[in-house]
Each structure stands twice: as structure tokens, then as C-alpha cells.
Coordinates of C-alpha atoms and ligand atoms in Angstrom, one line a residue:
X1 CA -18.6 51.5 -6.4
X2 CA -15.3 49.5 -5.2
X3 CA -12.8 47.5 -6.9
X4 CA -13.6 44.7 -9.5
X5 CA -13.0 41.9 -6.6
X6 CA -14.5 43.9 -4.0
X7 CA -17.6 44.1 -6.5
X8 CA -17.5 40.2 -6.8
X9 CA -17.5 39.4 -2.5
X10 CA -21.1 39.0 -1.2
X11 CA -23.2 41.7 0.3
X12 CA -23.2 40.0 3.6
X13 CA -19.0 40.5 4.1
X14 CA -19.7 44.6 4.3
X15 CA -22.0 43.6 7.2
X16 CA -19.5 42.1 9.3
X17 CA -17.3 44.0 12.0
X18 CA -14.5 42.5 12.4
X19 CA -14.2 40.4 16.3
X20 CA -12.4 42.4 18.6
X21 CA -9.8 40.2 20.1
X22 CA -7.7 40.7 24.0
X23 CA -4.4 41.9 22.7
X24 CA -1.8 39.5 23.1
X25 CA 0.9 39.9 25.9
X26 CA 3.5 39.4 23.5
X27 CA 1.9 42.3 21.0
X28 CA 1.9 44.7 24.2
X29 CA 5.4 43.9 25.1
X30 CA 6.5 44.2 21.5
X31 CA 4.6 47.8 21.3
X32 CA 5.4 49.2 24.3
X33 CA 9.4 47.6 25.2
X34 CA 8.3 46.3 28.3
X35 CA 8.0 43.2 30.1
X36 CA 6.4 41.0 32.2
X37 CA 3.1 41.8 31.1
X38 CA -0.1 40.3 32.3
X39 CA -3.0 39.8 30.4
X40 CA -7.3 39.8 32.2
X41 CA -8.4 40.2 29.0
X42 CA -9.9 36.7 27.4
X43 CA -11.0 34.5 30.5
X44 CA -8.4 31.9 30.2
X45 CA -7.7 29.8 33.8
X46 CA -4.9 31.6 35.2
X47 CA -3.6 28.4 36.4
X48 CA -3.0 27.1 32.9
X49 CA -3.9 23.7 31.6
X50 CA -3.8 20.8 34.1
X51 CA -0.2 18.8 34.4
X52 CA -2.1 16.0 33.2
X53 CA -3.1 17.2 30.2
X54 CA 0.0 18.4 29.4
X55 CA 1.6 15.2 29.6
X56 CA -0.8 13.6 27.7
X57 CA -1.0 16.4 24.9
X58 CA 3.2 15.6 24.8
X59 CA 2.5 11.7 24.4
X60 CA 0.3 12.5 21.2
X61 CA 2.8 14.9 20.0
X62 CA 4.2 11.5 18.3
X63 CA 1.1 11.0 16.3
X64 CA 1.0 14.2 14.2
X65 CA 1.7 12.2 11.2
X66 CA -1.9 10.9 11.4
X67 CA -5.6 12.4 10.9
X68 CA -7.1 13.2 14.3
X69 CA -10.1 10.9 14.2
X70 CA -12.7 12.8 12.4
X71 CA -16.2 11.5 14.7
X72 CA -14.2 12.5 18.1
X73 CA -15.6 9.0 18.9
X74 CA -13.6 8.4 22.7
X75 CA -14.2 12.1 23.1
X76 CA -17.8 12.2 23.0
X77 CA -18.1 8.3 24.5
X78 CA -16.3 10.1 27.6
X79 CA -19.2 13.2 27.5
X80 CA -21.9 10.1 27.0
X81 CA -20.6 9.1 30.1
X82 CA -20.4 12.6 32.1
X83 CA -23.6 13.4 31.0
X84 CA -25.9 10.5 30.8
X85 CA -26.5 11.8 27.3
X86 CA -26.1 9.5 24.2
X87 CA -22.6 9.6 22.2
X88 CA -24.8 11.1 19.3
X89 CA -26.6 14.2 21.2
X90 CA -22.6 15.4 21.0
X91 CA -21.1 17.9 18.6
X92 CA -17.5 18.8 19.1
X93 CA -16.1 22.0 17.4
X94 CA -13.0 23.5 16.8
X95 CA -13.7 26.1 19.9
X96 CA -17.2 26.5 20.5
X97 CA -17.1 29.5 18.0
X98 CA -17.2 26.7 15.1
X99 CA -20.1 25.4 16.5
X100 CA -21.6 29.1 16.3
X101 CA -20.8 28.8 12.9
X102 CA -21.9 25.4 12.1
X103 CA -25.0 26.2 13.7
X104 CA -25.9 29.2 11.6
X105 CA -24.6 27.7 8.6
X106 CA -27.2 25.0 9.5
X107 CA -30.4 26.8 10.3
X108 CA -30.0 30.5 9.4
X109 CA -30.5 32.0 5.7
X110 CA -31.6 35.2 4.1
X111 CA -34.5 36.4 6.4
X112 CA -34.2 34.1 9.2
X113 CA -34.2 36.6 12.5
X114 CA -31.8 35.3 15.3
X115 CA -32.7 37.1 18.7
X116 CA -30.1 37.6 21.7
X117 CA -29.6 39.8 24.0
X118 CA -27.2 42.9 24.2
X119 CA -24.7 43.5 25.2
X120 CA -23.7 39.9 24.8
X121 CA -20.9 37.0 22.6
X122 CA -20.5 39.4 19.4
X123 CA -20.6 35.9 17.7
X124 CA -24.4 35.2 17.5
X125 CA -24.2 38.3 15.6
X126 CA -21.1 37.9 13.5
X127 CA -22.3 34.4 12.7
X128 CA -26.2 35.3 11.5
X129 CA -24.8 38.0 9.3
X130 CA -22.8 35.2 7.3
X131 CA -25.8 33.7 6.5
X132 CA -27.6 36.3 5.8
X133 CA -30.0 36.4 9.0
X134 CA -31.5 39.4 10.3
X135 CA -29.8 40.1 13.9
X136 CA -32.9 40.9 16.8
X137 CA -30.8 42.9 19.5
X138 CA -32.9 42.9 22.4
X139 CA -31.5 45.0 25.1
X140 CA -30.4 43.8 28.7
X141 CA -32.4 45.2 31.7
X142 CA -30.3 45.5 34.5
X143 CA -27.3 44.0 33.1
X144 CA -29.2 40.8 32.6
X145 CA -31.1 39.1 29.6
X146 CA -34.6 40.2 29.5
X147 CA -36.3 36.7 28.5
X148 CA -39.7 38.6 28.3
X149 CA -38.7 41.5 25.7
X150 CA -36.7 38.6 23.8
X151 CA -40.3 36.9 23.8
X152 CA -42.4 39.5 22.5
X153 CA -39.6 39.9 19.5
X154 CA -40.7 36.2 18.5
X155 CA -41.9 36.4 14.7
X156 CA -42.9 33.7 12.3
X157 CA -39.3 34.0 10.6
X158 CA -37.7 33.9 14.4
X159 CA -34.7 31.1 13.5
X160 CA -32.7 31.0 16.8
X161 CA -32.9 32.7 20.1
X162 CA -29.3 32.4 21.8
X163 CA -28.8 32.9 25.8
X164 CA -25.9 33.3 26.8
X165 CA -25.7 31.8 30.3
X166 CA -23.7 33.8 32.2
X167 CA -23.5 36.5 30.3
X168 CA -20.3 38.0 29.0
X169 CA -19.9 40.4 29.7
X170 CA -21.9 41.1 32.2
X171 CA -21.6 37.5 34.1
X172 CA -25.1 37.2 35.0
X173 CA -27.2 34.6 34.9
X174 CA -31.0 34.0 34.4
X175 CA -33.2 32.9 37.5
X176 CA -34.7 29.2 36.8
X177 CA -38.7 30.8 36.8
X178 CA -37.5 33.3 34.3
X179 CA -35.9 30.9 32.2
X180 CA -39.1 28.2 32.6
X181 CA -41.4 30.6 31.8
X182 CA -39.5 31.6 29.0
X183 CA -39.3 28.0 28.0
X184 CA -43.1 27.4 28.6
X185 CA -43.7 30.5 26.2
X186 CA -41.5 29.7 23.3
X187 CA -43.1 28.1 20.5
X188 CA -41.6 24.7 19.8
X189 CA -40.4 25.7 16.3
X190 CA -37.7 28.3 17.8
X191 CA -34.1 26.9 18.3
X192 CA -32.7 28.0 21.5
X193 CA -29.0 28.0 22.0
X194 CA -27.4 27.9 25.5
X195 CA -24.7 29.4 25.5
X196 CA -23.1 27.8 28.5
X197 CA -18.6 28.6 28.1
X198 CA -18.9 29.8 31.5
X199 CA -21.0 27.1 33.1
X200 CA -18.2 25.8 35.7
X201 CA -17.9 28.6 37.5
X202 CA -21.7 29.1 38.5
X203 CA -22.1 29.0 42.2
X204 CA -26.3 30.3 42.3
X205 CA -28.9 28.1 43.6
X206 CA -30.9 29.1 41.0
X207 CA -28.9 28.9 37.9
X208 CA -30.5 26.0 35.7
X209 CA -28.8 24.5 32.5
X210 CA -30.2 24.0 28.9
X211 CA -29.4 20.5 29.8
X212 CA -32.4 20.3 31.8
X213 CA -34.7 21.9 29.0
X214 CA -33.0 19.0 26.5
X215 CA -33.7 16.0 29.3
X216 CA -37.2 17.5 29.2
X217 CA -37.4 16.6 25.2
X218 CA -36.9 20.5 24.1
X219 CA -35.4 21.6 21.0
X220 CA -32.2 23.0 22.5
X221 CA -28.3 23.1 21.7
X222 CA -25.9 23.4 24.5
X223 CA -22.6 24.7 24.0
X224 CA -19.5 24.4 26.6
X225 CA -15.8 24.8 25.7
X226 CA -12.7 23.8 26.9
X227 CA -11.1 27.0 26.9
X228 CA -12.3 29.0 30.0
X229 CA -12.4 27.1 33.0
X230 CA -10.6 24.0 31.5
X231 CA -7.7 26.1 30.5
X232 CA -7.4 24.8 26.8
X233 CA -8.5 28.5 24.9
X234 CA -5.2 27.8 22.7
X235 CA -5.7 23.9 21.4
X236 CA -10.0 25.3 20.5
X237 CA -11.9 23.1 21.6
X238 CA -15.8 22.9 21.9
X239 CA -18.7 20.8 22.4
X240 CA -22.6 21.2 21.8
X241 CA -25.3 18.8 23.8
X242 CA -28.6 18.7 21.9
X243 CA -31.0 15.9 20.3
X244 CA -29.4 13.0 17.9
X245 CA -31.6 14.7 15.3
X246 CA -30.2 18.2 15.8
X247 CA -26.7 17.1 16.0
X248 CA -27.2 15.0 13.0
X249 CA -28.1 18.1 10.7
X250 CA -25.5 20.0 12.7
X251 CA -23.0 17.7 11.1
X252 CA -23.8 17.6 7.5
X253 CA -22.1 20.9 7.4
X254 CA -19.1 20.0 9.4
X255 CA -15.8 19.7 8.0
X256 CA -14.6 15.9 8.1
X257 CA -11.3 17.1 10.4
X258 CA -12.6 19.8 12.4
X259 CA -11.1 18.7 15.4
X260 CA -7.3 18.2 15.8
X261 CA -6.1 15.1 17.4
X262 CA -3.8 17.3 20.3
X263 CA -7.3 18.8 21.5
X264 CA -9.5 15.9 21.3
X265 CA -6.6 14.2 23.4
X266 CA -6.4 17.4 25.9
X267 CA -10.0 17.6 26.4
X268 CA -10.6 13.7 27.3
X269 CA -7.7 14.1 29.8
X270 CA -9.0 17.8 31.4
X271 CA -12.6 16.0 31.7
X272 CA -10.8 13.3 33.8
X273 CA -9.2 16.0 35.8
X274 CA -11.9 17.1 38.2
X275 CA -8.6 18.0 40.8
X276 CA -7.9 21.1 38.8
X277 CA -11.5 22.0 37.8
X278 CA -12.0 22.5 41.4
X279 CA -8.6 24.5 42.4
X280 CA -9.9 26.5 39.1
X281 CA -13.0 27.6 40.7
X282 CA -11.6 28.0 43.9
X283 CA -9.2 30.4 42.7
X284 CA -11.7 32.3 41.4
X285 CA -13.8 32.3 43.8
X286 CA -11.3 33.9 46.0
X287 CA -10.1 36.5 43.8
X288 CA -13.3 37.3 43.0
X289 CA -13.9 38.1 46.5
X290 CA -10.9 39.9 46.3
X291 CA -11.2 42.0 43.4
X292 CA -14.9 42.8 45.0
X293 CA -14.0 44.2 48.4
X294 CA -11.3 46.2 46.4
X295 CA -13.7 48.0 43.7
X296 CA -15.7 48.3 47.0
X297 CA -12.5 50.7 48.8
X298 CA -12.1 52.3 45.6
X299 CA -15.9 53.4 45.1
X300 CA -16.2 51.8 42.0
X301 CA -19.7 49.7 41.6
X302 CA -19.6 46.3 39.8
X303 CA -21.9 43.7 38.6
X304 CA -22.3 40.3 40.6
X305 CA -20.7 37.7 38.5
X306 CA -21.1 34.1 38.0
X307 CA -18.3 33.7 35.6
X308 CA -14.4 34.5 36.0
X309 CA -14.6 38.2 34.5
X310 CA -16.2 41.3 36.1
X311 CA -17.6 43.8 34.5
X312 CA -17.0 47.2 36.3
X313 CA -17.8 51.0 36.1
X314 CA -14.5 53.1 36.8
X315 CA -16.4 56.5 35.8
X316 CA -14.2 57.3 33.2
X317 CA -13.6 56.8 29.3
X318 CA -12.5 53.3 29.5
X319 CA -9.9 53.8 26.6
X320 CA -7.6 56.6 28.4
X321 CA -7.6 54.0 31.1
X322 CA -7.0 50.8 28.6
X323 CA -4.0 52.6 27.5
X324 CA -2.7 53.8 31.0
X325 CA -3.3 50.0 32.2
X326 CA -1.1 48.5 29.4
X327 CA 1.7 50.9 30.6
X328 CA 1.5 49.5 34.2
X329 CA 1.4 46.2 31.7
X330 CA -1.9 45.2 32.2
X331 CA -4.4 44.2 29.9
X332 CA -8.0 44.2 30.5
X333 CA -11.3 45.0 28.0
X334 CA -12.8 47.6 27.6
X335 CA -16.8 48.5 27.9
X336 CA -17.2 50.7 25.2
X337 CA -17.3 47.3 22.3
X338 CA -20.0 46.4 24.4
X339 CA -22.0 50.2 24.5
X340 CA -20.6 51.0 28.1
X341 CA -17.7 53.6 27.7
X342 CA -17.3 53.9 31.1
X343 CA -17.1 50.1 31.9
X344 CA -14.0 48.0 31.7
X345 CA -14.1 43.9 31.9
X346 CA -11.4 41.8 34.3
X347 CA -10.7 38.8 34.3
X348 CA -10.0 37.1 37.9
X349 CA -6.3 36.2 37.7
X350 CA -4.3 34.9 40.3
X351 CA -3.8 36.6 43.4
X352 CA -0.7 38.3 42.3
X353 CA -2.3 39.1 39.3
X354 CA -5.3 40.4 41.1
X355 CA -2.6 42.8 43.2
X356 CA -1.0 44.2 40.6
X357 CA -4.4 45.1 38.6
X358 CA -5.5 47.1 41.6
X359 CA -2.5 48.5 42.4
X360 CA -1.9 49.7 38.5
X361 CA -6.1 50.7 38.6
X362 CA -5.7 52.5 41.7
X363 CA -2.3 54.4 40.1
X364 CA -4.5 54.6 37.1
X365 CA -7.5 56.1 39.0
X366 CA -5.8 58.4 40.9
X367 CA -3.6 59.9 37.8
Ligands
PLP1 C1 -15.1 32.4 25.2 C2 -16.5 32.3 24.8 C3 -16.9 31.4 23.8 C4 -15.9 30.8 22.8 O1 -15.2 29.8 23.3 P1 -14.2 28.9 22.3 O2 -14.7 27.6 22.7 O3 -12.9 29.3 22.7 O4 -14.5 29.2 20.9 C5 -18.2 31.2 23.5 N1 -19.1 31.9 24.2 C6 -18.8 32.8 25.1 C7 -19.9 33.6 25.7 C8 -17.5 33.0 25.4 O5 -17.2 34.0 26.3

């Protein structure tokens, strides 16, 4: 069966699915022949990198001749010093999807089982599959990860468990006494990974970080990313927080230049910049509030989200109203990747951006 090279690829690449990427604005404009398309379909900061960084990133531009430096080494000595953390519980990635990678490539082989929670990052998945691992979906209850159902899926060949923390894309989080009981539960063997990308934007009392569960001496990996809130989804940029030990194996697997020298010089400038991480979350904030009083006058019910997307049921195939959206020139997500065909995902723009997806929606809606 198949071709001589198909014959010759690994049984784990007819197991992948390829990632289902936010179409580009410039692919919808190119497709369609219109213009001034707007695009709430990836989580980028609508309010672009800050100035800062971009003048830095410009001043670096001269360098390109040389290697970027291979260790990060003043990138992670400035996390060291946000975190309290030592430069060596750092792993910076080439977006935080490397470190998925590097992380299964790490820990994960034939017959290791990697739980999460679904729907959830199709990454922990994609990446498991790779290796070889055996993928433990574990449904969500009520749109949120059920930490009990993910324990009683806990076997002796359990590798990983990831939480993803919010949620995409549901943007919920997981209450501090379900996540310490879950912690208390968990035998001391099982890697748990944090997912944390949208970590910024929290605003619940009773959120609590993996970077508590690692000051506490747990086995944990916490992954954040410069490309959400931080606005730098195009230079990929990443970084874990775990133990020196973890990060040490972590790193034997690494490629010597992961990281290229314009994003390790954008990142140290945007963690400097805590001006526009705060008009970031602002924003969204407000449109958030927006967007929610408008599903509200429209009937439509959404999920409570602690991340810049919402996840929303319009009550419809969410494909027939993808398609009439990106006519009104608006992209968005749809559920149905996730298992919710009736469910589309927004990202909070700006508030003109914000307008004119509720405008086009209600067009949309009403159509
Ligand atoms: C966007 C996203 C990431 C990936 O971020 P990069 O750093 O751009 O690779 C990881 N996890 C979740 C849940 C995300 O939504």
C-alpha cells in the first residue's frame, strides 16, 4: 500500500492532522479581491508590538551577519530577574510550540500516555504523536478542564499531563483548590505542563500559576510566549520556567540556534516595556466588555474568558458563517476544529475592530 517513499516515512506521520492555521489577511484579500480585511483569528495584540521594541529590533537589524547567541544568556538573566527564578530554570524556544516539541522529544516515546483536556492547544496532541505517545483526551466539563477525570486517567505509563491555563479555546481557567488538589493527588513521577500563553491577561482572584507548584519544589514546566499579549507572534518567541534539572534535559535536544537574535533582542525589550503590557490588557479588557454586552443584545450565550479570545455559540453551522464573515472581511475561528459546530472563536480587537465584527455578525446573523 502507497508509494515506495511513502512506504519508507514512519507510521507516526499518518497519525498527524495537519495544524489548522487563522488564514492570513493577505490570503483572504488575495481570494476574495477585497480589502481592508481584519483578522480575530490567532490572538495577536491588536496594538502591535511596543515602539520600543521596534526600535530596538531595527538597531539589531545591523547584526544579521552574526549567530544570535545560542544560550539566550541576557534574555534569560532578564527572566532570572522578573521571576526570582535562577537563569538555568529558563528554556527559551522558537515560539512556545518548539518547546512543545522539545518537550516531547524529551520525555515522550512509544507508549508513553500524555493526558490533556479537550477541546484544548491541538499541539500537545500533534507533538505526542511525533514521538509516538499515546494521546489521553479527557473531556472538558463545562467548558473547563476536569482535573478529577484527568486524575483517574493517571496510569503507570502516564508521561505528561498538560493544562492549559486559560484554556483556548474556551479561555477558562482552573480554580486554585481544584488545581491543589489536583497537585496533591498527582504522583510525583507525572510531568505537568502549564500551559500559561495567556497568563497576562488573567484578571480572577483565584487563578494560580504553575509557578507556584515550581517554588513549592514540584516537577513542573511553565510555558509563556511572547506572541499573545506581548505582541511578537511573528519574531516566535517562547520560554519555559521549570527546575535546572528539567531544563537541563530539556536542552540536550535543543538545536544550538534555536532562537534568532531579532527575537531574543525583541523579547528583552517588550519585558522592559510594562507601559504597553498594561494598555494591552486594558484594551482588552474593555472590548471584552464590549463584545459581551453585544453577544448579550444579540441572544447569543458565551463563555466567561480570562484570555483575549471568546469562544461563542451563534446557533448555527459555524462554517456558512466563517465564509459569510470573510466577505464582510472578517476573519474569526471556527468551533467545529474544536467539536463545537455551532461555536465560533473571536479574538478581542480593537474597538473598531470590535464594531465592525458585530456589525458584519449581526449582517451575518440576520441574513
Ligand atoms: C498561541 C498559543 C501557543 C503558542 O504560542 P507560540 O509561542 O507562538 O508558539 C501555545 N499555547 C497556546 C494555548 C496558545 O494559544
Amino acid at each position: 500500500m502507497g508509494s515506495i517513499v511513502e512506504r519508507k516515512a514512519r507510521s507516526e506521520v499518518f497519525s498527524l492532522k495537519p495544524y489548522v492555521p487563522g488564514k492570513p489577511v493577505e490570503e483572504v484579500e488575495r481570494e476574495l479581491g477585497i480589502t481592508g480585511v481584519i483578522k480575530l483569528a490567532s490572538n495577536e495584540n491588536p496594538l502591535g508590538p511596543s515602539p520600543m521594541v521596534v526600535a530596538r529590533v531595527q538597531e539589531a537589524l545591523k547584526q544579521l551577519n552574526m549567530y544570535p547567541d545560542g544560550a539566550c544568556y541576557y534574555l534569560r538573566q532578564a527572566l532570572a530577574g522578573h521571576y526570582g527564578f535562577s537563569e538555568d530554570s529558563f528554556l527559551v524556544g522558537n515560539g512556545s510550540d518548539e518547546l512543545l516539541r522539545l518537550i516531547s522529544e524529551t520525555f515522550v516515546g512509544p507508549g508513553d500516555e500524555v493526558l490533556y483536556g479537550m477541546p484544548s492547544f491541538s499541539e500537545y496532541g500533534f507533538m505526542a504523536r511525533v514521538m509516538g505517545g499515546t494521546c489521553v483526551e479527557v473531556p472538558l466539563k463545562d467548558m473547563r478542564f476536569d482535573l478529577p477525570a484527568i486524575l483517574d486517567k493517571i496510569t503507570e505509563k502516564t508521561k505528561l499531563v498538560y493544562i492549559c491555563n486559560p484554556n483556548n479555546p474556551t479561555g477558562t481557567i482552573t480554580s486554585r483548590a481544584e488545581t491543589d488538589q489536583f497537585m496533591k493527588s498527582l504522583p510525583d513521577d507525572v510531568l505537568v505542563i502549564f500551559d500559561e500563553a495567556y497568563y497576562e491577561y488573567v484578571t480572577d482572584k483565584d487563578y494560580v500559576s504553575g509557578v507556584e507548584y515550581l517554588s513549592r519544589g514540584r516537577n513542573v514546566i511553565v510555558l509563556r510566549t511572547f506572541s499573545k499579549i506581548y505582541g511578537l507572534a511573528g519574531l516566535r518567541i517562547g520560554y519555559g520556567i521549570t527546575t535546572p534539572e528539567i531544563a537541563a534535559l530539556v536542552n540536550r535536544v535543543r538545536e544550538p540556534f534555536n532562537v534568532n537574535l531579532l527575537a531574543q533582542t525583541a523579547a528583552i525589550g517588550a519585558l522592559a516595556d510594562r507601559e504597553h503590557l498594561q494598555k494591552s490588557r486594558e484594551l482588552n479588557l474593555q472590548g471584552r466588555d464590549f463584545l459581551y454586552r453585544e453577544f448579550s443584545r444579540l441572544g447569543l450565550e458565551y463563555v466567561p474568558t480570562e484570555a483575549n479570545f471568546i469562544f461563542v455559540d451563534i446557533k448555527r453551522d459555524c462554517r456558512q458563517v466563517f465564509q459569510a464573515l470573510l466577505k464582510e472581511g472578517v476573519i474569526i475561528r471556527t468551533g467545529d476544529i474544536f467539536g463545537y459546530p455551532t461555536y465560533i472563536r473571536v479574538t478581542i480587537g480593537k474597538p473598531e475592530e470590535n464594531q465592525r465584527f458585530i456589525a458584519a455578525l449581526d449582517r451575518v446573523l440576520q441574513g
